[in-house]
Amino acid sequence: MRIFKIITIDGPASSGKTTISRLLAKKLNYLLLESGSLYRLVTYLLLSTSDLKNYLKDSQKLLKFLEDMFKEIEIKLLSEGTFIYWKERLIKEELRSKDVENVVSKVAALKEVRDFLTNFMRKLAENKSIVAEGRDMGSVVFPYADLKIFLTASDEVRARRRFKEKLNKESNCKYEEVLENIKFRDELDSKRAVAPLTVPDSAYVIDTSYLTPEQVLNEILKLIEK
Ligand code: C5P
């Protein structure tokens, strides 16, 4: 089997990226870079300030904010996932809050944020074998990746997956709202000017709608063997 250094897994929300990239990273013993966590982190940090609107309007101020904040951030890449520490405290559940979820696609559309995180991720991945999961891993951040995968699934299948996941935490959550939120985020992610969600050149597209995670993993392992 050829030694891969960087494998990218892109795709829209709930297409199976998280599950598949975790299985793959574990199987290959690669480190797992979950780029969505970093966009969520920046959103969380911005929401924690009382000055959010000004940061969004002023690119110099935003950049300075990101540089200062990331001095206090430590990222640990393991094959189990991307672990983020702020002032030595693990930040995890906070990144999944409704507030973060509602704003993250807007923050992720900002050029300053994307450029900053793109550079940050490239440095993070230096001299490592990683599975990088996100929306622009193969198209922008690691265009030289050894293998590029793009996962898709129908809107309804993706909404049902997200709904099931959410029901564990919010018993009053509604399927229609989840479907709307997925469509809304897809629209923002696909139409943004900077690094829109797109199938990267030379990526293998896998529709996961009617496949189990193990079947998807096996398809990817076959591609690696090829
Ligand atoms: O994958 P996850 O749901 O954690 O990503 C949260 C959001 O971060 C996405 O909806 C998208 O707006 C943004 N994102 C991005 N580019 C990436 C990863 C995530 O724009 N590479």
Short mmCIF file of N, CA and C and ligand atoms in Angstrom, two decimals, residues 10 13-14 17-18 34-37 39-40 96 101 104-106 108-109 114 121 133-137 141 162 185 188-189 192 195, ligand 1:
data_model
loop_
_atom_site.label_atom_id
_atom_site.label_comp_id
_atom_site.label_asym_id
_atom_site.label_seq_id
_atom_site.Cartn_x
_atom_site.Cartn_y
_atom_site.Cartn_z
N ASP A 10 -14.07 16.18 1.91
CA ASP A 10 -14.95 17.36 1.89
C ASP A 10 -16.39 16.94 1.62
N ALA A 13 -22.89 19.60 4.94
CA ALA A 13 -23.25 19.21 6.31
C ALA A 13 -23.93 17.84 6.32
N SER A 14 -23.54 17.00 7.27
CA SER A 14 -24.14 15.66 7.47
C SER A 14 -24.03 14.73 6.27
N LYS A 17 -19.00 13.15 6.71
CA LYS A 17 -17.57 13.48 6.82
C LYS A 17 -16.99 13.10 8.19
N THR A 18 -17.70 13.51 9.25
CA THR A 18 -17.16 13.30 10.59
C THR A 18 -16.98 11.81 10.87
N GLU A 34 -10.20 18.25 11.97
CA GLU A 34 -11.61 18.58 11.74
C GLU A 34 -11.71 20.10 11.59
N SER A 35 -11.65 20.56 10.36
CA SER A 35 -11.53 22.01 10.15
C SER A 35 -12.77 22.77 10.61
N GLY A 36 -13.94 22.12 10.57
CA GLY A 36 -15.16 22.80 11.03
C GLY A 36 -15.03 23.27 12.48
N SER A 37 -14.28 22.50 13.30
CA SER A 37 -14.10 22.89 14.71
C SER A 37 -13.39 24.22 14.81
N TYR A 39 -13.49 26.70 12.50
CA TYR A 39 -14.44 27.76 12.14
C TYR A 39 -15.43 27.99 13.29
N ARG A 40 -15.80 26.89 13.96
CA ARG A 40 -16.69 27.04 15.11
C ARG A 40 -15.97 27.77 16.25
N ARG A 96 -20.72 23.51 19.72
CA ARG A 96 -21.93 22.91 19.10
C ARG A 96 -23.18 23.66 19.51
N GLU A 101 -23.85 27.64 15.93
CA GLU A 101 -24.41 27.01 14.72
C GLU A 101 -25.09 28.04 13.80
N VAL A 104 -22.01 30.46 12.33
CA VAL A 104 -20.71 29.96 11.84
C VAL A 104 -20.53 30.13 10.32
N SER A 105 -21.58 29.91 9.53
CA SER A 105 -21.39 30.02 8.07
C SER A 105 -21.10 31.45 7.65
N LYS A 106 -21.64 32.42 8.43
CA LYS A 106 -21.36 33.83 8.10
C LYS A 106 -19.90 34.15 8.42
N ALA A 108 -17.52 32.01 8.56
CA ALA A 108 -16.67 31.22 7.64
C ALA A 108 -16.62 31.83 6.25
N ALA A 109 -17.50 32.76 5.96
CA ALA A 109 -17.48 33.39 4.64
C ALA A 109 -16.52 34.58 4.59
N ARG A 114 -10.85 32.99 6.68
CA ARG A 114 -10.45 31.83 5.85
C ARG A 114 -8.94 31.86 5.61
N MET A 121 -3.86 25.97 9.37
CA MET A 121 -4.01 24.52 9.15
C MET A 121 -2.83 23.94 8.39
N GLU A 133 -10.69 17.03 7.22
CA GLU A 133 -12.12 16.97 6.91
C GLU A 133 -12.73 18.36 6.91
N GLY A 134 -13.54 18.69 5.88
CA GLY A 134 -14.15 20.02 5.87
C GLY A 134 -14.92 20.35 4.62
N ARG A 135 -14.80 21.60 4.18
CA ARG A 135 -15.53 22.07 3.00
C ARG A 135 -14.58 22.44 1.86
N ASP A 136 -13.33 22.75 2.20
CA ASP A 136 -12.39 23.22 1.17
C ASP A 136 -11.01 22.62 1.36
N MET A 137 -10.97 21.46 1.98
CA MET A 137 -9.67 20.85 2.29
C MET A 137 -8.92 20.46 1.01
N VAL A 141 -7.15 24.30 0.81
CA VAL A 141 -6.13 24.21 1.87
C VAL A 141 -5.01 23.22 1.49
N ARG A 162 -28.97 14.50 10.87
CA ARG A 162 -28.73 15.59 11.82
C ARG A 162 -29.83 15.64 12.88
N ARG A 185 -27.41 26.48 5.34
CA ARG A 185 -25.94 26.43 5.46
C ARG A 185 -25.29 26.02 4.13
N LEU A 188 -25.23 29.08 1.88
CA LEU A 188 -24.17 30.03 2.25
C LEU A 188 -22.79 29.45 1.89
N ASP A 189 -22.58 28.18 2.20
CA ASP A 189 -21.26 27.56 1.96
C ASP A 189 -20.95 27.45 0.47
N ARG A 192 -20.66 31.37 -1.28
CA ARG A 192 -19.76 32.43 -0.78
C ARG A 192 -18.65 32.67 -1.81
N ALA A 195 -13.51 30.53 -1.28
CA ALA A 195 -13.47 29.09 -1.03
C ALA A 195 -14.85 28.46 -0.87
O1 C5P B 1 -18.19 20.63 9.74
P1 C5P B 1 -18.87 21.58 10.69
O2 C5P B 1 -20.37 21.41 10.74
O3 C5P B 1 -18.28 21.54 12.06
O4 C5P B 1 -18.58 23.03 10.09
C1 C5P B 1 -19.21 24.15 10.62
C2 C5P B 1 -19.25 25.25 9.57
O5 C5P B 1 -17.93 25.73 9.32
C3 C5P B 1 -19.80 24.85 8.21
O6 C5P B 1 -21.20 24.97 8.13
C4 C5P B 1 -19.11 25.84 7.28
O7 C5P B 1 -19.83 27.05 7.22
C5 C5P B 1 -17.79 26.12 7.98
N1 C5P B 1 -16.65 25.40 7.39
C6 C5P B 1 -16.04 25.95 6.28
N2 C5P B 1 -14.93 25.36 5.75
C7 C5P B 1 -14.43 24.25 6.29
C8 C5P B 1 -15.04 23.66 7.41
C9 C5P B 1 -16.17 24.25 7.92
O8 C5P B 1 -16.50 26.96 5.77
N3 C5P B 1 -13.33 23.71 5.76
#
